[in-house]
Amino acid sequence: MNKSKWDYSIFWKETLNQLRSEISEQEFLMWFDNISYIESTEKKIILSVPSSFYRDQVKERYLSSLENILHNLSGSSIEIDFSIKTSPITAKNEKPKKKSVTTTKNKPKPETVINKNHPDLSSDYSFDNFVVGDNSSFAANACMAIAKNPGKAYNPCLIYGGVGLGKTHLIQSIGKYSYENSEDIRVVYVTAEQFTNEFIQAIKDRKQHDFKNKYRKVDILLIDDIHFLQSKDATQEELFHTFNALYDSNKQMVFTCDRPVSEIKNLTDRLRSRFERGLNVDLIPPSFETRIAILKKKIEEKNVAISDEVIELICKNVTTHVRDLEAALTKLIAYADLLNKEITVSIAKNQLKDMFANPKLSNITIDTIQRIVSDYFNLTPNDLRGKKRTKAIAFPRQIAMYITRELTEYSTTEVGLEFGGRDHTTVMHACQRVDSKMQADPSIEPYIRNLIQKIKESGTKF
Ligand code: ADP
Ligand code: MG
């Protein structure tokens, strides 16, 4: 470390020690494992953080405590500043096979890691090949913390978000990491659909006892896509009891879902409340920069040469899922292989024109937006088009207007007409209001992003 005139690294170390004693170990590792001291100036400590999301969360949660502790230690006001360093947190900084410096304190880990393949898990999914972006850093860090210390915190954990955003990748990575790094750990991964089918089969074969034994005697239970349990009453009942048995014995559970649990219809309240217990984290669509990083990683894995121009072209045009990014890449590689040609921008444009035509946007109608938004808020499309201005209707209406402006080419005048003949200034005002509400209340944005994702998906083949 470069020793400048001002070196507050010792203060920083002690500040961390003190904070560590105030919060849980899991919480500490989650936020501070990836932060490091860079340098100091007269009144400032500069730390590196992996993303702006990280910086904002740490600021919001801990900045005042950290600055207080620093003040007490140093007797002067030292500010904390953050510099973003975007190295992938999990893959580069900490390979699973390395001895962990932070988590082995209480629990000895096996020295040698056997290269074991878990029968339920795909070798394609690991933390090493998951690219952490602003859209996923909270979820990825939580998953890593769980994988390192199953059952200790964030239990249960629910990861939710639209299709193709990495839920299966993350939940399987937890299983893989834990399985490879512990000797006798029982990990079970199933989709909710498999769980349901197995349960039905067990009833048919009168083997409920075996079924219970399988699921209630695990150390880590990973269930993917729990929205599938909608209306499956008996399976829900069974999972409820499984949940309780595992929860009582501090066994880790992780679930994924394509929407927030509150939106799963026909789910018993008691199971819903179990899912909502613990940590719920969402995955949102990646930004342009993250899409580039993901695509580059995929290209590296496939060991092909694709120019930056083509990469940019794909990422500018494929804006929904990571799965679509992969599909675009696979198509290009297949084409290039077949014809033994280099992939130029014009070949890419030509080959991917169906994907680039952006069927999502051209297919989206105001009707669809009104239907999906009103459904989400338990209203009817007519409520959004009507005259009522009660709070329960006015804000959903503003959200619907905002989304219409985001996703379609309609002018504010046209949007106003479709929403009960309102004036274009009303539409402009609505958009501004949604914008400022999103900024003031961070819980709003994920809901709106979710709605946007849903609306986009409604225009696709899915
Ligand atoms: P979901 O379960 O949310 O529908 P998946 O986990 O199946 O999505 O992800 C779809 C595809 O995209 C998978 O091949 C996955 O490996 C890839 N993927 C998603 N997010 C990332 C990421 N952040 N980094 C690397 N690959 C990703
Ligand atoms: Mg999935």
XYZ file of C-alpha atoms and ligand atoms in Angstrom:
490
model
C 0.000 0.000 0.000
C 1.247 3.392 -0.914
C 2.102 5.236 2.307
C 1.069 8.825 1.827
C 1.379 11.495 4.483
C -2.093 10.643 5.632
C -2.477 7.015 6.377
C -5.637 6.131 8.220
C -5.490 2.444 7.416
C -5.107 1.501 11.087
C -8.135 3.585 12.027
C -10.075 1.967 9.246
C -9.100 -1.491 10.426
C -10.195 -0.718 13.952
C -13.410 0.893 12.721
C -14.223 -2.322 10.926
C -13.421 -4.348 14.025
C -15.819 -2.282 16.060
C -18.561 -2.428 13.484
C -18.080 -6.167 13.210
C -18.915 -6.556 16.876
C -22.141 -4.608 16.398
C -23.630 -6.491 13.476
C -23.980 -10.162 12.617
C -21.057 -11.934 11.025
C -23.114 -12.689 7.937
C -24.093 -9.101 7.505
C -20.533 -8.011 7.998
C -19.147 -10.449 5.454
C -21.812 -9.623 2.983
C -21.010 -5.935 2.880
C -17.419 -5.641 3.953
C -15.748 -8.695 2.492
C -15.484 -6.915 -0.838
C -14.508 -3.499 0.383
C -10.917 -2.526 0.782
C -8.972 0.460 1.915
C -7.219 2.329 -0.888
C -5.720 5.492 0.567
C -6.302 8.536 2.729
C -6.110 12.273 2.358
C -6.143 14.748 5.205
C -9.841 14.393 5.883
C -10.843 11.383 3.881
C -10.520 7.658 3.642
C -11.029 6.211 0.182
C -12.363 2.697 -0.114
C -12.871 0.505 -3.111
C -16.293 -1.052 -3.687
C -17.340 -3.453 -6.424
C -20.307 -1.445 -7.746
C -22.368 1.688 -7.321
C -25.156 -0.433 -5.913
C -22.766 -1.617 -3.219
C -21.607 1.905 -2.505
C -25.177 3.170 -2.160
C -26.223 0.322 0.100
C -23.189 0.649 2.344
C -23.667 4.392 2.519
C -27.291 4.059 3.433
C -26.795 1.296 5.957
C -23.478 2.014 7.595
C -21.970 5.338 6.640
C -23.065 7.239 9.708
C -22.001 4.435 12.094
C -18.660 4.133 10.343
C -18.020 7.859 10.465
C -19.027 7.975 14.127
C -16.642 5.204 15.051
C -13.897 6.873 13.028
C -14.556 10.132 14.777
C -14.303 8.513 18.206
C -11.097 6.764 17.281
C -9.308 9.621 15.610
C -10.786 12.568 17.437
C -11.364 14.346 14.154
C -13.925 14.242 11.384
C -12.806 11.892 8.692
C -15.086 11.353 5.765
C -15.418 8.135 3.840
C -15.390 8.143 0.083
C -15.874 5.267 -2.333
C -14.212 4.376 -5.556
C -15.831 1.746 -7.761
C -13.644 -1.108 -8.908
C -15.645 -3.515 -10.985
C -13.764 -6.769 -10.669
C -16.082 -9.768 -10.380
C -16.372 -10.296 -6.663
C -16.756 -13.981 -6.464
C -14.753 -15.439 -9.231
C -11.603 -13.390 -9.112
C -11.270 -12.423 -5.489
C -12.040 -15.715 -4.000
C -11.739 -18.994 -5.731
C -13.596 -21.726 -3.906
C -10.515 -23.835 -3.719
C -8.532 -21.250 -1.860
C -8.624 -21.345 1.875
C -11.123 -18.749 2.961
C -9.575 -16.073 5.102
C -12.742 -14.734 6.516
C -15.115 -17.569 7.068
C -12.910 -20.293 8.452
C -12.644 -18.524 11.779
C -15.205 -20.641 13.591
C -15.456 -23.645 11.438
C -12.570 -25.571 9.964
C -13.046 -26.201 6.283
C -11.610 -29.213 4.558
C -8.124 -28.530 3.280
C -8.501 -30.319 0.017
C -11.512 -29.872 -2.118
C -12.540 -32.881 -4.045
C -13.882 -32.201 -7.469
C -17.325 -33.670 -6.838
C -20.198 -33.394 -9.223
C -23.597 -33.231 -7.629
C -26.135 -35.272 -9.597
C -28.868 -32.604 -9.338
C -26.673 -29.723 -10.418
C -25.496 -28.597 -13.825
C -21.787 -28.029 -14.258
C -22.653 -24.910 -16.273
C -23.598 -22.913 -13.217
C -21.092 -21.635 -10.708
C -20.197 -18.390 -8.989
C -17.072 -18.328 -11.122
C -18.987 -17.796 -14.315
C -21.689 -15.549 -12.923
C -21.008 -11.951 -13.907
C -21.976 -9.616 -11.111
C -23.508 -6.351 -12.258
C -25.448 -3.613 -10.545
C -28.599 -5.559 -11.232
C -27.427 -8.627 -9.375
C -24.747 -7.693 -6.878
C -26.996 -7.824 -3.837
C -28.437 -11.209 -4.831
C -25.032 -12.606 -5.790
C -23.426 -11.514 -2.536
C -26.259 -12.917 -0.484
C -25.966 -16.234 -2.333
C -22.233 -16.349 -1.791
C -22.688 -15.640 1.922
C -25.226 -18.465 2.124
C -22.990 -20.871 0.240
C -20.152 -20.182 2.638
C -22.232 -20.481 5.769
C -25.441 -22.377 5.077
C -28.164 -22.187 7.688
C -26.456 -19.405 9.619
C -28.167 -16.352 8.210
C -30.502 -15.398 5.408
C -32.569 -18.437 6.043
C -34.677 -18.891 4.081
C -33.632 -16.858 1.077
C -35.865 -16.141 -1.852
C -34.490 -14.899 -5.156
C -37.102 -13.476 -7.483
C -37.104 -11.862 -10.916
C -38.224 -12.349 -14.505
C -37.176 -15.176 -16.792
C -33.615 -15.555 -17.958
C -32.064 -13.269 -15.372
C -29.936 -15.821 -13.552
C -32.110 -17.265 -10.769
C -31.348 -20.869 -11.632
C -27.711 -19.999 -12.158
C -27.434 -18.490 -8.677
C -29.419 -21.081 -6.748
C -27.423 -23.887 -8.362
C -24.179 -22.053 -7.657
C -25.023 -22.093 -3.962
C -25.490 -25.846 -4.136
C -22.327 -26.403 -6.103
C -20.154 -24.253 -3.877
C -21.407 -25.754 -0.623
C -21.257 -29.269 -1.964
C -17.699 -28.902 -3.212
C -16.418 -27.185 -0.114
C -17.815 -29.398 2.613
C -17.283 -33.056 3.113
C -20.582 -34.360 4.388
C -23.171 -31.957 3.279
C -26.490 -33.088 1.875
C -27.656 -30.764 -0.856
C -30.914 -31.255 -2.703
C -31.873 -29.151 -5.700
C -35.273 -29.543 -7.348
C -37.623 -27.447 -9.351
C -41.003 -26.945 -7.710
C -42.415 -28.955 -10.575
C -40.180 -31.934 -9.819
C -41.000 -31.605 -6.139
C -44.697 -31.720 -6.978
C -44.343 -34.686 -9.311
C -42.274 -36.635 -6.833
C -44.796 -35.932 -4.145
C -47.660 -37.182 -6.307
C -45.678 -40.283 -7.209
C -44.889 -40.904 -3.542
C -48.588 -40.815 -2.700
C -49.367 -43.201 -5.546
C -46.653 -45.625 -4.480
C -47.427 -45.183 -0.784
C -43.921 -43.982 -0.219
C -44.631 -40.733 1.561
C -42.276 -41.768 4.286
C -39.358 -41.967 1.843
C -40.336 -38.639 0.394
C -40.346 -36.982 3.813
C -37.038 -38.606 4.642
C -35.469 -37.291 1.503
C -36.536 -33.697 1.966
C -36.497 -33.316 5.700
C -33.028 -34.696 6.177
C -31.014 -32.332 4.064
C -28.596 -29.605 5.006
C -29.460 -27.423 2.052
C -32.744 -27.505 0.194
C -32.875 -25.551 -3.038
C -36.240 -25.239 -4.762
C -36.391 -23.447 -8.093
C -39.474 -21.708 -9.513
C -41.864 -21.890 -6.597
C -44.504 -19.983 -8.564
C -45.275 -23.414 -9.980
C -46.864 -24.295 -6.613
C -49.744 -21.963 -7.373
C -52.995 -23.845 -6.648
C -51.193 -27.090 -5.714
C -52.717 -27.295 -2.265
C -51.452 -30.673 -1.134
C -47.918 -29.972 -2.303
C -48.008 -26.620 -0.553
C -49.069 -28.365 2.629
C -46.230 -30.841 2.328
C -43.702 -28.108 1.654
C -45.001 -26.165 4.622
C -44.166 -29.076 6.931
C -40.838 -29.665 5.227
C -40.072 -26.000 5.691
C -40.847 -26.096 9.390
C -38.779 -29.198 9.987
C -35.766 -27.726 8.218
C -36.179 -24.287 9.698
C -36.335 -25.661 13.219
C -33.103 -27.509 12.726
C -31.363 -24.526 11.115
C -31.035 -26.088 7.724
C -30.639 -23.770 4.793
C -33.438 -23.213 2.307
C -33.278 -21.189 -0.861
C -36.148 -20.639 -3.266
C -36.568 -18.852 -6.545
C -39.668 -17.344 -8.027
C -40.500 -15.384 -11.161
C -42.331 -12.704 -9.145
C -42.496 -11.361 -5.599
C -44.196 -13.898 -3.323
C -47.016 -11.467 -2.665
C -48.006 -11.912 -6.289
C -48.311 -15.672 -6.323
C -51.970 -16.415 -6.507
C -53.548 -19.300 -4.620
C -50.738 -19.771 -2.195
C -51.702 -20.440 1.399
C -50.989 -17.562 3.737
C -48.908 -19.679 6.021
C -46.607 -20.838 3.242
C -46.448 -17.320 1.854
C -45.346 -16.009 5.211
C -42.649 -18.702 5.378
C -41.258 -17.653 2.007
C -41.306 -14.035 3.033
C -39.405 -14.786 6.201
C -35.665 -14.325 5.860
C -34.169 -12.556 2.909
C -36.020 -11.728 -0.314
C -33.780 -10.408 -3.081
C -34.648 -9.502 -6.616
C -32.836 -9.729 -9.915
C -33.577 -7.055 -12.464
C -32.580 -6.876 -16.133
C -28.904 -6.015 -16.612
C -27.746 -2.600 -17.790
C -25.957 -2.177 -21.120
C -22.537 -2.324 -19.432
C -23.425 -5.489 -17.558
C -24.779 -7.063 -20.724
C -21.449 -6.366 -22.401
C -19.576 -7.928 -19.475
C -21.817 -11.010 -19.536
C -21.534 -11.450 -23.270
C -17.762 -11.102 -23.147
C -17.613 -13.748 -20.457
C -19.729 -16.110 -22.563
C -17.520 -15.462 -25.584
C -14.434 -16.179 -23.528
C -15.958 -19.436 -22.309
C -16.793 -20.507 -25.829
C -13.370 -19.499 -26.998
C -14.484 -17.706 -30.132
C -13.384 -14.437 -31.654
C -16.071 -11.805 -31.948
C -15.303 -8.149 -32.466
C -16.252 -5.467 -29.950
C -18.456 -3.853 -32.578
C -20.544 -6.990 -32.901
C -20.712 -7.359 -29.125
C -21.972 -3.805 -28.822
C -24.475 -4.331 -31.569
C -25.938 -7.342 -29.784
C -26.040 -5.658 -26.392
C -27.690 -2.536 -27.726
C -30.416 -4.544 -29.356
C -30.996 -7.413 -26.978
C -32.146 -5.716 -23.836
C -34.305 -8.202 -22.037
C -32.810 -11.435 -20.743
C -29.377 -12.868 -20.422
C -30.881 -15.935 -22.032
C -31.601 -13.908 -25.186
C -28.035 -12.657 -25.224
C -26.854 -16.246 -25.148
C -29.286 -17.205 -27.881
C -27.973 -14.429 -30.126
C -24.423 -15.570 -29.556
C -25.201 -19.222 -30.198
C -26.908 -18.350 -33.441
C -23.958 -16.308 -34.673
C -21.435 -18.958 -33.730
C -23.442 -21.667 -35.466
C -23.660 -19.558 -38.596
C -19.964 -18.735 -38.604
C -19.036 -22.369 -38.005
C -21.263 -23.630 -40.731
C -20.025 -21.260 -43.380
C -16.551 -20.897 -41.964
C -16.894 -17.137 -42.069
C -15.811 -14.387 -39.760
C -18.692 -12.652 -38.001
C -18.921 -9.130 -39.328
C -21.342 -6.464 -38.201
C -23.428 -6.886 -41.338
C -23.603 -10.666 -40.923
C -24.645 -10.155 -37.317
C -27.304 -7.633 -38.287
C -28.630 -9.926 -40.915
C -28.606 -13.081 -38.841
C -30.129 -11.492 -35.781
C -32.672 -9.250 -37.437
C -35.589 -11.194 -35.978
C -34.259 -10.712 -32.499
C -33.386 -7.095 -33.185
C -36.745 -6.221 -34.652
C -37.667 -5.956 -31.016
C -40.990 -7.701 -31.275
C -41.535 -6.846 -27.648
C -41.773 -3.145 -28.267
C -43.696 -3.211 -31.503
C -46.161 -5.715 -30.060
C -46.863 -3.748 -26.961
C -50.186 -2.004 -26.947
C -51.582 0.408 -24.414
C -54.315 -2.157 -23.765
C -51.709 -4.695 -22.695
C -50.043 -2.191 -20.413
C -53.343 -1.195 -18.857
C -54.347 -4.819 -18.400
C -51.090 -5.898 -16.750
C -50.720 -2.823 -14.565
C -54.335 -2.880 -13.414
C -54.149 -6.600 -12.716
C -51.064 -6.038 -10.633
C -52.846 -3.489 -8.454
C -56.047 -5.460 -8.320
C -57.894 -2.910 -10.428
C -59.540 -3.114 -13.842
C -58.299 -1.454 -17.060
C -61.419 0.708 -16.883
C -60.271 2.064 -13.541
C -57.135 3.344 -15.266
C -59.135 4.858 -18.095
C -61.803 6.278 -15.795
C -62.223 9.553 -13.994
C -61.664 8.496 -10.399
C -58.695 10.105 -8.732
C -58.487 8.229 -5.464
C -54.993 7.367 -4.347
C -55.547 3.664 -4.966
C -56.186 4.393 -8.623
C -54.217 7.560 -9.329
C -50.742 6.169 -8.707
C -51.257 2.928 -10.663
C -52.613 5.092 -13.491
C -49.503 7.260 -13.369
C -47.332 4.147 -13.416
C -49.200 2.839 -16.444
C -48.691 6.158 -18.230
C -45.036 6.162 -17.339
C -44.559 2.631 -18.635
C -46.414 3.482 -21.831
C -43.998 6.320 -22.451
C -41.047 4.057 -21.655
C -42.070 1.187 -23.879
C -43.956 2.679 -26.795
C -43.620 5.450 -29.297
C -46.952 7.073 -28.412
C -46.811 10.802 -27.778
C -48.022 12.278 -24.506
C -51.144 13.495 -26.324
C -51.917 9.991 -27.592
C -51.248 8.470 -24.188
C -53.550 11.031 -22.574
C -56.331 10.090 -24.985
C -55.991 6.407 -24.158
C -56.196 7.152 -20.462
C -59.675 8.625 -20.403
C -59.025 11.626 -22.627
C -56.568 13.318 -20.326
C -54.442 16.251 -21.326
C -50.824 15.722 -22.415
C -49.573 17.788 -19.462
C -51.241 15.288 -17.121
C -49.189 12.561 -18.762
C -46.003 14.571 -18.423
C -46.767 15.281 -14.805
C -47.476 11.576 -14.195
C -44.105 10.573 -15.633
C -42.270 13.127 -13.524
C -44.087 12.009 -10.436
C -43.235 8.343 -10.974
C -39.625 9.307 -11.605
C -39.355 11.299 -8.417
C -41.188 8.676 -6.373
C -38.753 6.044 -7.622
C -35.883 8.180 -6.491
C -37.377 8.922 -3.103
C -38.451 5.384 -2.322
C -36.111 2.600 -3.472
C -38.774 -0.057 -2.992
C -40.807 1.293 -5.928
C -38.320 0.801 -8.726
C -38.120 -3.007 -8.534
C -41.914 -3.224 -8.831
C -41.976 -1.005 -11.852
C -39.092 -2.854 -13.457
C -40.911 -6.074 -12.777
C -44.036 -4.769 -14.429
C -42.035 -3.583 -17.420
C -40.425 -6.988 -17.696
C -43.812 -8.675 -17.553
C -45.235 -6.401 -20.210
C -42.251 -7.003 -22.470
C -42.578 -10.732 -21.979
C -46.252 -10.626 -22.862
C -45.218 -9.524 -26.339
C -42.782 -12.414 -26.854
C -43.213 -16.027 -27.700
C -42.940 -17.110 -24.057
P -33.697 -17.805 -14.753
O -33.591 -19.026 -13.901
O -33.769 -16.539 -13.968
O -34.782 -17.888 -15.764
P -31.124 -18.661 -15.721
O -30.402 -18.775 -14.433
O -31.586 -19.920 -16.349
O -32.357 -17.660 -15.573
O -30.228 -17.812 -16.726
C -30.406 -17.851 -18.137
C -29.072 -17.983 -18.796
O -28.351 -16.787 -18.627
C -28.215 -19.080 -18.175
O -27.500 -19.722 -19.187
C -27.279 -18.336 -17.255
O -26.041 -18.994 -17.126
C -27.125 -17.013 -17.947
N -26.929 -15.905 -17.003
C -27.879 -15.198 -16.367
N -27.335 -14.225 -15.618
C -26.001 -14.325 -15.778
C -24.883 -13.598 -15.262
N -25.049 -12.560 -14.442
N -23.657 -13.987 -15.630
C -23.490 -15.016 -16.481
N -24.489 -15.735 -17.008
C -25.741 -15.411 -16.667
Mg -34.757 -20.750 -13.911
